[in-house]
Short mmCIF file of C-alpha atoms in Angstrom, two decimals:
data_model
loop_
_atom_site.label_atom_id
_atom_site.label_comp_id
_atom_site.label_asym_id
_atom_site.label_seq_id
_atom_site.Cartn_x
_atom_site.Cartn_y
_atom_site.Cartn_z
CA UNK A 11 -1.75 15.97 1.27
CA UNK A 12 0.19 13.19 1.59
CA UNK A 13 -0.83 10.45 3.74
CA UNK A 14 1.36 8.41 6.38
CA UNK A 15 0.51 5.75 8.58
CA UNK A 16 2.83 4.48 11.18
CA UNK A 17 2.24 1.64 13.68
CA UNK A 18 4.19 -1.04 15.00
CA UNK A 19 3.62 -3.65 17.99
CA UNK A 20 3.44 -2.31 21.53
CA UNK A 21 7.27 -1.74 23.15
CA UNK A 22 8.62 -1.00 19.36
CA UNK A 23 9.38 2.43 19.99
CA UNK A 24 6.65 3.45 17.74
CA UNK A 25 6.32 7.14 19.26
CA UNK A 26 10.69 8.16 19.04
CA UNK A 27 9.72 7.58 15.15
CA UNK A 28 6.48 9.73 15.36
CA UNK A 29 8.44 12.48 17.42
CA UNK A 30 11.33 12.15 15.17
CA UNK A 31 9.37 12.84 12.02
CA UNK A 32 7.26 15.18 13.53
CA UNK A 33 10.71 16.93 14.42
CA UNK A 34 11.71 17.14 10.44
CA UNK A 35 8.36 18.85 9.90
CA UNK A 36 5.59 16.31 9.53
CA UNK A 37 2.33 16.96 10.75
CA UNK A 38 1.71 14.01 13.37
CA UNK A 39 -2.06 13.01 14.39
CA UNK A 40 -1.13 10.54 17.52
CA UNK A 41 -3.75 8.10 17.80
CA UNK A 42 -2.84 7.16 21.30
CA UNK A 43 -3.18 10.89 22.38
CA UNK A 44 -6.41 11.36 21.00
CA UNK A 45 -7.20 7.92 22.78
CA UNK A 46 -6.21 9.71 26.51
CA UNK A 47 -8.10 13.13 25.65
CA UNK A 48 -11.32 11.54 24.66
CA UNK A 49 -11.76 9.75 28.07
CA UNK A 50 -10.64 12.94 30.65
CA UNK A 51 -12.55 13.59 33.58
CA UNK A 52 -15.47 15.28 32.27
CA UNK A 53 -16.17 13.53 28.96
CA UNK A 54 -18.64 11.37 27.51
CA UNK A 55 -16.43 8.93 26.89
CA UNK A 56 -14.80 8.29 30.40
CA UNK A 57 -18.28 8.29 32.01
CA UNK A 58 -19.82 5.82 29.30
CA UNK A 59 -16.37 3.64 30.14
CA UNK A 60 -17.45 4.09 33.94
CA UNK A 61 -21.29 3.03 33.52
CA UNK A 62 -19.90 0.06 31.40
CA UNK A 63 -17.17 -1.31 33.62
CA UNK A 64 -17.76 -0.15 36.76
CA UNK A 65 -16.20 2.12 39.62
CA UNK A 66 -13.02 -0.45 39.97
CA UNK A 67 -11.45 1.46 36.96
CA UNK A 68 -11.93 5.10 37.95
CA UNK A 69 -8.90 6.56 40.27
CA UNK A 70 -9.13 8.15 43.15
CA UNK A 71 -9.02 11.75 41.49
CA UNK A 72 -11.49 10.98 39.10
CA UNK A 73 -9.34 9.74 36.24
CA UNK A 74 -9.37 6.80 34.40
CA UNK A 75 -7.10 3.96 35.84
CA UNK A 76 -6.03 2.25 33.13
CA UNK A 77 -3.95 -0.29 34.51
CA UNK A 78 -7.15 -1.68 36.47
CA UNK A 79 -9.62 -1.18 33.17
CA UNK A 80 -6.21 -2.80 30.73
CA UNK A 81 -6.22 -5.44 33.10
CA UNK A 82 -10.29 -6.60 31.94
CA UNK A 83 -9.74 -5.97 28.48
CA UNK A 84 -7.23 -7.86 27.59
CA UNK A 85 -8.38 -10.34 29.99
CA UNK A 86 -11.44 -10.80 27.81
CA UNK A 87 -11.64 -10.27 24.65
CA UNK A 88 -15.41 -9.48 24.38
CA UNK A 89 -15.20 -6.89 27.21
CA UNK A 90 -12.13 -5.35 25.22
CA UNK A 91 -15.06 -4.87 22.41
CA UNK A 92 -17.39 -2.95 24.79
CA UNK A 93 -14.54 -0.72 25.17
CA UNK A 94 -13.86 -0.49 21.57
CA UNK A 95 -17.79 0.35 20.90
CA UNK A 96 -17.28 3.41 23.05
CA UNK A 97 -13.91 4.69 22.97
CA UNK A 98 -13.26 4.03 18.53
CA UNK A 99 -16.03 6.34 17.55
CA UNK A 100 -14.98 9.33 19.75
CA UNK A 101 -11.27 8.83 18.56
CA UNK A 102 -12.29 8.63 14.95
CA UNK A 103 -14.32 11.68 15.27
CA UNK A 104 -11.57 13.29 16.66
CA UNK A 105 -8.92 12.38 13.97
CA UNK A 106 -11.57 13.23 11.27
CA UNK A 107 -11.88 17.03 12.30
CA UNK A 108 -7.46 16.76 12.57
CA UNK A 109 -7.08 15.76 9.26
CA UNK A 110 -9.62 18.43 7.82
CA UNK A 111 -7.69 21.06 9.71
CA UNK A 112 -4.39 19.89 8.36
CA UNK A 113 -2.97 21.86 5.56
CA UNK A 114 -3.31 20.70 2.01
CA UNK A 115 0.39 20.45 0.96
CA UNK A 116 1.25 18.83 4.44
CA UNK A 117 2.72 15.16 5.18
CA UNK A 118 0.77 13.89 7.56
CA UNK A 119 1.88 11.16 9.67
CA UNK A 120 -1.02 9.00 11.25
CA UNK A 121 0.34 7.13 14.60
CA UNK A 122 -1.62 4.41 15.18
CA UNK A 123 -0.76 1.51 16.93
CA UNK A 124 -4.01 -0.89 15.36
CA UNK A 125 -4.01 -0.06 11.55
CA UNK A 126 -2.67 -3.45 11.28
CA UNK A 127 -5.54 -4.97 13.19
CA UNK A 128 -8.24 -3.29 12.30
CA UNK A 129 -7.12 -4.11 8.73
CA UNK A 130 -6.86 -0.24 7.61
CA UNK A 131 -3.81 0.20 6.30
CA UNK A 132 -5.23 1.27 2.72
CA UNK A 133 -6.11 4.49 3.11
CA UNK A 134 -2.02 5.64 2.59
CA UNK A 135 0.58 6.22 0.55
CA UNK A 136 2.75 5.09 2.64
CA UNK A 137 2.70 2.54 5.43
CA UNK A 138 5.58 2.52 7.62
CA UNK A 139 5.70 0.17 10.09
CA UNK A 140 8.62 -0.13 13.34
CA UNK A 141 10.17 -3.53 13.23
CA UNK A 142 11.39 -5.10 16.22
CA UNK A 143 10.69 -8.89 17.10
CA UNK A 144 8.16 -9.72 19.56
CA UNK A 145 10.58 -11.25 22.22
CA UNK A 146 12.53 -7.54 22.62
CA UNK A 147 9.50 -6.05 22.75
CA UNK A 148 8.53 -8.69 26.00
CA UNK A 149 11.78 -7.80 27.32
CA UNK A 150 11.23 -4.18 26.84
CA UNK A 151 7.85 -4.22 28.57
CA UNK A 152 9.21 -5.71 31.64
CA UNK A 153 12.12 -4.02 32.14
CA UNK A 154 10.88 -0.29 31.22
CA UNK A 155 7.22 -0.49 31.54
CA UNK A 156 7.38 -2.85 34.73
CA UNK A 157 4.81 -4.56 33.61
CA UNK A 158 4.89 -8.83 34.21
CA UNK A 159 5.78 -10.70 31.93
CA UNK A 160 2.19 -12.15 31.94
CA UNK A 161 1.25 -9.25 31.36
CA UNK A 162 3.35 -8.26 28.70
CA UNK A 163 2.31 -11.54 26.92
CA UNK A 164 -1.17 -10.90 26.91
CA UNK A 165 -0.57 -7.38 25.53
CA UNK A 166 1.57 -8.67 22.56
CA UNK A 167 -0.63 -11.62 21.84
CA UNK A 168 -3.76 -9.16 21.28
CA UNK A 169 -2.11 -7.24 18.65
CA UNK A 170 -0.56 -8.61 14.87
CA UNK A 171 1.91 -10.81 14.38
CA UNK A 172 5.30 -9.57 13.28
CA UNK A 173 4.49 -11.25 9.92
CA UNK A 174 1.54 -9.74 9.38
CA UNK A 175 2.93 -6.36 10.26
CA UNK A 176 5.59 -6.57 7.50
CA UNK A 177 3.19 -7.49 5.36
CA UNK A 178 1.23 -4.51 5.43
CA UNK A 179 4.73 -2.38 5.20
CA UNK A 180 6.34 -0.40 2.14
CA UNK A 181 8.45 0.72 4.69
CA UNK A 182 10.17 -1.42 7.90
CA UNK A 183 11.80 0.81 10.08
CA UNK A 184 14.40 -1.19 12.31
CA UNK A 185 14.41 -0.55 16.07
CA UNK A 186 16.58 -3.18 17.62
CA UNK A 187 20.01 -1.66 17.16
CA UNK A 188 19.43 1.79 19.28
CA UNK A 189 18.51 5.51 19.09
CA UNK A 190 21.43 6.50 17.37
CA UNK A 191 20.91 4.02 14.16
CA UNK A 192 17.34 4.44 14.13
CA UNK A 193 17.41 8.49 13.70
CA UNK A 194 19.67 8.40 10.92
CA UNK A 195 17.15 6.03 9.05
CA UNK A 196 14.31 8.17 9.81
CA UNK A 197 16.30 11.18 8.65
CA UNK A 198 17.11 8.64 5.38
CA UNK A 199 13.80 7.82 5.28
CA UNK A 200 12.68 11.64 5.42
CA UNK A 201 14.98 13.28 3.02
CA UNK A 202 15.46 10.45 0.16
CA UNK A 203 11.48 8.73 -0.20
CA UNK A 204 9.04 11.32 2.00
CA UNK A 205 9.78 14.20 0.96
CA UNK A 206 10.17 13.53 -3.03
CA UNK A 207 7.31 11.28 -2.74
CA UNK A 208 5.16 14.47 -1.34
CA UNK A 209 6.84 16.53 -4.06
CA UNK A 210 5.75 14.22 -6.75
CA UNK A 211 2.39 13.98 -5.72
CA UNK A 212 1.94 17.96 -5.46
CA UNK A 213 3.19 18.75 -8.67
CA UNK A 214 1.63 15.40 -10.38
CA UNK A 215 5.51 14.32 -10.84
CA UNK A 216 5.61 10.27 -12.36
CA UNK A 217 8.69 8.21 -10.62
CA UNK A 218 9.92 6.75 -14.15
CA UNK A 219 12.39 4.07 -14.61
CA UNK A 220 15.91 4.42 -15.00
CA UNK A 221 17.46 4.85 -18.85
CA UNK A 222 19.59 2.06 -18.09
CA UNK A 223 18.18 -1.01 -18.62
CA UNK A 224 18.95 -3.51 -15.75
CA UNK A 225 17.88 -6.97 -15.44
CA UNK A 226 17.60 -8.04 -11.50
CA UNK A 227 17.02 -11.59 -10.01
CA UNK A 228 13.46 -12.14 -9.29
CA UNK A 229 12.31 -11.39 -5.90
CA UNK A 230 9.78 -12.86 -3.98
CA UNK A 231 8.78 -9.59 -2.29
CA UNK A 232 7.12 -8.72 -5.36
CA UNK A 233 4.31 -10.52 -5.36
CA UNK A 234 3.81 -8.85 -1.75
CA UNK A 235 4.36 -5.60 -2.87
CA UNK A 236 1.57 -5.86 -5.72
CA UNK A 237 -0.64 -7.05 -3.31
CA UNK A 238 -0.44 -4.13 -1.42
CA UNK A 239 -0.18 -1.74 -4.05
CA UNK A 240 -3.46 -3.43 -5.88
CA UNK A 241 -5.90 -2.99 -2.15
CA UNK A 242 -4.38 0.77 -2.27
CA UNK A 243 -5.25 1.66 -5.39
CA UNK A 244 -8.83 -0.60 -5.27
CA UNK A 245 -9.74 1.11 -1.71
CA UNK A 246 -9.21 4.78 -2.90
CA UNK A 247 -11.42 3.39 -6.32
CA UNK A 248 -13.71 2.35 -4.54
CA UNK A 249 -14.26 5.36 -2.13
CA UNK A 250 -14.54 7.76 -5.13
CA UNK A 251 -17.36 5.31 -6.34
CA UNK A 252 -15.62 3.78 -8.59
CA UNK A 253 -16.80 -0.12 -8.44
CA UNK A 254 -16.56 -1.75 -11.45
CA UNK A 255 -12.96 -2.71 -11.53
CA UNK A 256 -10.30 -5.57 -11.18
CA UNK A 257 -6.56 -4.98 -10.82
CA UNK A 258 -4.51 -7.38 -11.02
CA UNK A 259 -0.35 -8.20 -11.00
CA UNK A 260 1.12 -7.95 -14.39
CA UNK A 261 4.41 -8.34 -16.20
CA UNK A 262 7.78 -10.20 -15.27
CA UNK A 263 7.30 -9.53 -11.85
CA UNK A 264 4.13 -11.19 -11.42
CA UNK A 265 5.91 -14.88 -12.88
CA UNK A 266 7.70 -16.89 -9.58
CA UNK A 267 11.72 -17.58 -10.81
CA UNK A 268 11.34 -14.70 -13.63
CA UNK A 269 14.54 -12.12 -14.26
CA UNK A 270 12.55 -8.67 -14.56
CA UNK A 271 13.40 -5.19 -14.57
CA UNK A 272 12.49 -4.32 -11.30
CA UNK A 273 9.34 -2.68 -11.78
CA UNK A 274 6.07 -3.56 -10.95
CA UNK A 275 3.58 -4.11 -14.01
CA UNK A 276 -0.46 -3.88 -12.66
CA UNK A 277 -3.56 -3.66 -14.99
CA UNK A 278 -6.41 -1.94 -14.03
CA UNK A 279 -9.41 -3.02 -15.96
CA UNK A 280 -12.40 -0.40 -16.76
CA UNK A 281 -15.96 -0.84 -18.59
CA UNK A 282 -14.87 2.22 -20.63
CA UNK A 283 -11.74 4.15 -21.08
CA UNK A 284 -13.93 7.65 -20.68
CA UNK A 285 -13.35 7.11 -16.97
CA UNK A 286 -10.26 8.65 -17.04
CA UNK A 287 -12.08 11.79 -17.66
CA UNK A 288 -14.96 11.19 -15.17
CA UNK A 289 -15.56 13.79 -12.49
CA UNK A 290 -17.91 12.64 -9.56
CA UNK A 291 -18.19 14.96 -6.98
CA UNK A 292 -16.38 17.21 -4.09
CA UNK A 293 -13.84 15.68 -1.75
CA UNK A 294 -15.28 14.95 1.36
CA UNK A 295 -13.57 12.67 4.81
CA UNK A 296 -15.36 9.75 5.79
CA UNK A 297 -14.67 8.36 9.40
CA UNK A 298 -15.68 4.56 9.95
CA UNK A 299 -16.42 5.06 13.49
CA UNK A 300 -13.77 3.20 14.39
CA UNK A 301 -9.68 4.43 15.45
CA UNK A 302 -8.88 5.50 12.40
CA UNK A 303 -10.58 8.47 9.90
CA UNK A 304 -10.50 6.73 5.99
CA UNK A 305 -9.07 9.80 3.94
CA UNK A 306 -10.13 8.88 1.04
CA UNK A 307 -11.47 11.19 -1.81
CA UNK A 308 -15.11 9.91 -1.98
CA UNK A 309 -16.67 11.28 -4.97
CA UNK A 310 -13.91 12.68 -6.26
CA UNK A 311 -12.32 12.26 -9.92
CA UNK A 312 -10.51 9.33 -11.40
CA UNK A 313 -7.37 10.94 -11.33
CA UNK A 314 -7.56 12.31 -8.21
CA UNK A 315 -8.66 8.93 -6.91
CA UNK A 316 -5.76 7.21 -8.62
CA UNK A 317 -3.51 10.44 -6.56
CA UNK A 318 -5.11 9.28 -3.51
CA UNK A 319 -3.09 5.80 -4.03
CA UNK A 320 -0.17 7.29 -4.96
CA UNK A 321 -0.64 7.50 -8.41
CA UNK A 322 0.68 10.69 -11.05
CA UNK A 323 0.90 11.39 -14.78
CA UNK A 324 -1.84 9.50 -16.11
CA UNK A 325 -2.03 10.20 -19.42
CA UNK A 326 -3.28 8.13 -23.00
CA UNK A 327 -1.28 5.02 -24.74
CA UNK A 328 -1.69 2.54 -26.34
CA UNK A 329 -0.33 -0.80 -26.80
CA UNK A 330 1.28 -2.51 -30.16
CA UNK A 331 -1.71 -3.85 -31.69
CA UNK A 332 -1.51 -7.60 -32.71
CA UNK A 333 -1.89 -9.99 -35.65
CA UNK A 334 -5.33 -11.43 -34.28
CA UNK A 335 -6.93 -7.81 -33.65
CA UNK A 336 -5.28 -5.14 -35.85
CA UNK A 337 -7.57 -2.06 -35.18
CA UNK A 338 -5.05 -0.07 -32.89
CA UNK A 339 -8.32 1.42 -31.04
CA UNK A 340 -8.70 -1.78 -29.15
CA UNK A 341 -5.22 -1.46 -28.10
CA UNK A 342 -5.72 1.83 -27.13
CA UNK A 343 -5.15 3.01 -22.77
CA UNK A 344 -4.40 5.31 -20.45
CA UNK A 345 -0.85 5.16 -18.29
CA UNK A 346 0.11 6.22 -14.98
CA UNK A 347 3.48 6.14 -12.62
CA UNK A 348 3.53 5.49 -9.16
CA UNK A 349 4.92 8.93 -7.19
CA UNK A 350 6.44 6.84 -4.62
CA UNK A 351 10.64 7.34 -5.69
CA UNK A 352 10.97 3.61 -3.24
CA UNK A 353 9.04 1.97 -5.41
CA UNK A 354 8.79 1.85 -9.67
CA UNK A 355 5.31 0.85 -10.66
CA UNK A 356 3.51 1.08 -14.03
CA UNK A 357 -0.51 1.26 -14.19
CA UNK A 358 -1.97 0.41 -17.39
CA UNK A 359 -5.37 0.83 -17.77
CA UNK A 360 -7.29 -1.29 -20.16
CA UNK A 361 -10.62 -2.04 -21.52
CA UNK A 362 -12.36 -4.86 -19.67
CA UNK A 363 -12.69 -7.89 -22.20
CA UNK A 364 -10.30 -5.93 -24.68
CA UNK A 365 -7.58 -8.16 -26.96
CA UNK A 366 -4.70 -6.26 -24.56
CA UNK A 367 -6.26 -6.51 -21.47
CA UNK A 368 -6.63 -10.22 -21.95
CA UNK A 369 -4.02 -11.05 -23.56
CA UNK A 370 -2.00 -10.00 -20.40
CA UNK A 371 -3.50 -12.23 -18.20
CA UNK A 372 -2.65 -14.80 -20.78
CA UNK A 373 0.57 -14.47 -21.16
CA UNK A 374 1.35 -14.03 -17.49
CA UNK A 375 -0.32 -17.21 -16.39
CA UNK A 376 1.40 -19.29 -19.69
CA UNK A 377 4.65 -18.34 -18.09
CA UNK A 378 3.57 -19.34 -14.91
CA UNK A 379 2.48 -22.72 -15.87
CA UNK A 380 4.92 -23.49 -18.57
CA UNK A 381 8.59 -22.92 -16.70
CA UNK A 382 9.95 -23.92 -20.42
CA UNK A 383 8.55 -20.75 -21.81
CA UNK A 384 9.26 -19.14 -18.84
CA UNK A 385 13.13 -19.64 -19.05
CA UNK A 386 13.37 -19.04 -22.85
CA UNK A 387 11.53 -15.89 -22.01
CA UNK A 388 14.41 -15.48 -19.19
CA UNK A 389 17.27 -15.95 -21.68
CA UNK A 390 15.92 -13.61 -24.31
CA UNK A 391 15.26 -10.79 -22.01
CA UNK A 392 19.13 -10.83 -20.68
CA UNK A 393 19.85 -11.15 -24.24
CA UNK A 394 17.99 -8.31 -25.29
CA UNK A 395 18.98 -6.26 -22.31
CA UNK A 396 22.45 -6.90 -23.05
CA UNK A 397 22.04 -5.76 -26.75
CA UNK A 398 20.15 -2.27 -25.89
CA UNK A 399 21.15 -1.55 -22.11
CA UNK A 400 19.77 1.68 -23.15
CA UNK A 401 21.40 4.39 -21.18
CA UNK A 402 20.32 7.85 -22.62
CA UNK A 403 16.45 9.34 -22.78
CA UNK A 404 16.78 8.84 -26.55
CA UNK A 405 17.91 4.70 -26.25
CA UNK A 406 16.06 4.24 -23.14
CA UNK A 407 13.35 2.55 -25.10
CA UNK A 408 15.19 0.59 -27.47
CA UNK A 409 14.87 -2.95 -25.41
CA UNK A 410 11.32 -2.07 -25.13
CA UNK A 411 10.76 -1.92 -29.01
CA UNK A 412 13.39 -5.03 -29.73
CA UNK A 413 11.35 -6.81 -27.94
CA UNK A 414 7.97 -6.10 -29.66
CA UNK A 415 9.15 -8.97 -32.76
CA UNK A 416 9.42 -11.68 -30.37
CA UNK A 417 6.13 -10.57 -28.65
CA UNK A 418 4.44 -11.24 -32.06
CA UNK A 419 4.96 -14.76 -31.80
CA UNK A 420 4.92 -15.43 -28.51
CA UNK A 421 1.81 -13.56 -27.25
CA UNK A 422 -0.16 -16.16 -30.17
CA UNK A 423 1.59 -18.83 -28.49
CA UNK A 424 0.11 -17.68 -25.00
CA UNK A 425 -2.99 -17.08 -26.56
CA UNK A 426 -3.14 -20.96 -27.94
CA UNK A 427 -1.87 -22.21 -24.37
CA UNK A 428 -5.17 -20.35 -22.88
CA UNK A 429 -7.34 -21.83 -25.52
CA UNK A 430 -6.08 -24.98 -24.76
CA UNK A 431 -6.35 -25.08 -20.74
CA UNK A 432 -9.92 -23.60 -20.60
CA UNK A 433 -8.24 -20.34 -19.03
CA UNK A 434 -10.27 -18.29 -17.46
CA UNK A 435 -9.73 -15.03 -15.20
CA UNK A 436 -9.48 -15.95 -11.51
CA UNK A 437 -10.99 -14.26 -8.86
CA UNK A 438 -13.42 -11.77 -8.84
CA UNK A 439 -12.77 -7.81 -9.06
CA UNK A 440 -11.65 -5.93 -6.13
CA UNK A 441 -14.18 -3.68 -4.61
#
C-alpha cells in the first residue's frame, strides 16, 4: 500500500486536508481520534492518566477534561512525558492493528500531528505537511478555539518549527489563502502525484525522465530533497535488515551553483551486488510504542524494501568502464527509479570500494571544491545539451553518450584531485 503521512502545526487546518482526501477515497488513520478513543471512560488508559495526574483532570461525568490535564502538560514538559509514557503505546497499538486491516492496494493517509517531533517521518512515501505560519495559526487559536493567547503560545512553542516542518515535506500544502484554494490543491495534489504515484508502485511502474533534455538552474532545494530521500530509503533498509550500507547525494545536483538536469542522482553502496536478489523473510508491522506504527517491511526483500521507499524497476547496469580499471565487471550495478511522478530520482547501486562507486564521490567533491572545474563542467553540459536536446525515445540518450568522451578525461582529473587532497569518504553509513 502506499503510505501517507500528513501533519502540520496545531490551528493549520490539518484535519479539512485529512477529510478532504479521505473524501477522494483515501483510507485515513487519524491519529488524534485514536488519541480520544484510547482514554474513554472505561479504559486503561484514562484510568492510568487518572492515577498519574490526579482527580483535577477527570470531568464531572467521568470523562477526561482535557483542558484541565492540557493545561499541566504543556505547563511542564516532564509531566507532558508521563502522559506520553501512557497514552503513545496504546495509540500505537491501535494504529498498528489499522494499518494491518487496511487493504493492500489502498493509499493510506496517516494524520498525525507529531511525526515531525517525534522525528518519524521516514516510514512514507510521501510526507505532506499543511503550511501556514505560526502567527495565523496564534490568531486562529484565539479567535476559533478561544483559547488565550498564552495559551496558544505555549501550544505552538511545544511542537516544530515551521522550518523544520518544511523540511521534512515532499509536499507543502498551503492553508493561508482559504477553503476554496486549498481544495482545489488537494484535488491537484490527489489526481496529478497520489494517485500515479500509488499506480506506479502497484504495478512496479519507474517515473523516468523526460526525452527532452533540459538544463535547469541549480536549486538549493536539492540538497534538501536528497536528504530526505537518502533517511527514506536508509530507514526502510534498515528495517528489512539490511545494515551494511551508505547512500549518499550524487550527480549535478549534489554540486552548490551547478546547472543539472533536474534529477536527483543517489548511490547506494552494497558489500555485494547479490543483494539485489536477497530474500529475508515475511512482511511483518512493527509499532515503536510510541504515536505512530513504523510500516516498514522488516525482513522483507531488497526490492521490496527499496518499494517501501518509493522505489520501482530495479533492474542490472552497468557503468562505462574506465581507462584505470577496464574489466566492465567492476563497473557493473543494479538501477532503480523513484515511483514518485513529483519527483525524478535515479538509484544506482554500486559495489562498496568499487572503481565506480568511488569514483563518484570523487568527482562530486572535485567539483565542489574546484568552482573552475565546476563552471567548465557548467558550460559543456549546456553545450552538449544544446547539441543533443534529445527529444524522441530513440535520441533521448544521445547527451548521455556525448558526454561519456569528456568523462574520460575528466573523471582521471577528479581522480588526481582526490589523490592529491588526501580525500577520503565523509561520514559514516546510514543505518
Amino acid at each position: 500500500m502506499m503510505r501517507i503521512g500528513l501533519s502540520g502545526g496545531i490551528g493549520s487546518g490539518k484535519s479539512t486536508v485529512s477529510t478532504l482526501l479521505g473524501n477522494l477515497g483515501a483510507t485515513v488513520i487519524d491519529a488524534d481520534q485514536i488519541a480520544r478513543a484510547v482514554v474513554e471512560p472505561g479504559t486503561t488508559g484514562l484510568q492510568q492518566i487518572q492515577e498519574t495526574f490526579g482527580e483535577e483532570v477527570i470531568a464531572d461525568d467521568g470523562t477526561l477534561n482535557r483542558p484541565a490535564l492540557a493545561a499541566i502538560v504543556f505547563a511542564d514538559t516532564d509531566r507532558r512525558k508521563e502522559l506520553e509514557a501512557i497514552t503513545h503505546p496504546l495509540i500505537g497499538e491501535r494504529t498498528a492493528q489499522l494499518f494491518r486491516e487496511a487493504p493492500a492496494d489502498a493509499i493510506v493517509v496517516h494524520d498525525m500531528p507529531l511525526l515531525v517531533e517525534l522525528g518519524q517521518t521516514n516510514s512514507y512515501h510521501l510526507m505532506v505537511i499543511v503550511d501556514v505560519p505560526a502567527h495565523v495559526r496564534l490568531d486562529r487559536l484565539v479567535e476559533q478555539r478561544g483559547m488565550t493567547r498564552a495559551d496558544a503560545e505555549k501550544r505552538i512553542a511545544a511542537q516544530a518549527s515551521d522550518e523544520q516542518r518544511r523540511e521534512a515535506a515532499d509536499v507543502l500544502l498551503d492553508n493561508s489563502r482559504g477553503l476554496a484554494e486549498l481544495e482545489q490543491a488537494v484535488k491537484s495534489l490527489w489526481h496529478n502525484r497520489i494517485q500515479p504515484y500509488a499506480d506506479n508502485l502497484q504495478h512496479d511502474r519507474p517515473v523516468r525522465r523526460p526525452d527532452t533534455v533540459q538544463i535547469v538552474d541549480p536549486d538549493p532545494d536539492w540538497a534538501v530533497q536528497a536528504r530526505r530521500l537518502c533517511r527514506r530509503i536508509a530507514h526502510q533498509l534498515d528495517a528489512a535488515g539490511f545494515t551494511d550500507v551508505r547512500i549518499d547525494h550524487i550527480g549535478s545536483t549534489a554540486v552548490p551553483g551547478l546547472p543539472a538536469k533536474d534529477v536527483i542522482d543517489l548511490q547506494l553502496q552494497v558489500t555485494d551486488l547479490s543483494v539485489a536478489h536477497q530474500e529475508v523473510g515475511d512482511r511483518v508491522t512493527r509499532t515503536h510504542g510510541a504515536e505512530h506504527v513504523d510500516s516498514a517491511l522488516v525482513g522483507c526483500s531488497f526490492k521490496a524494501a527499496l518499494k517501501g521507499a518509493g522505489f520501482t524497476g530495479l533492474r542490472p547496469n552497468e557503468d562505462h568502464a574506465q581507462a584505470w580499471a577496464p574489466d566492465p565487471d567492476l563497473w557493473r550495478k543494479y538501477f532503480a527509479n523513484g515511483a514518485d511522478p513529483g519527483r525524478l530520482v535515479h538509484l544506482h547501486i554500486r559495489q562498496a570500494g568499487g572503481p565506480a562507486s568511488e569514483i563518484a564521490l570523487q568527482f562530486r567533491d572535485w567539483l565542489r571544491a574546484d568552482d573552475t572545474a565546476r563552471d567548465a563542467y557548467a558550460h559543456f553540459k549546456h553545450a552538449t545539451a544544446q547539441a543533443h536536446p534529445g527529444g524522441t525515445p530513440d535520441t533521448k540518450q544521445d547527451y548521455v553518450e556525448a558526454k561519456e568522451p569528456w568523462f574520460a578525461q575528466a573523471l582521471p582529473k577528479a581522480r588526481a584531485w582526490a589523490e592529491q587532497t588526501g580525500w577520503a569518504i565523509e561520514g559514516h553509513p546510514l543505518r
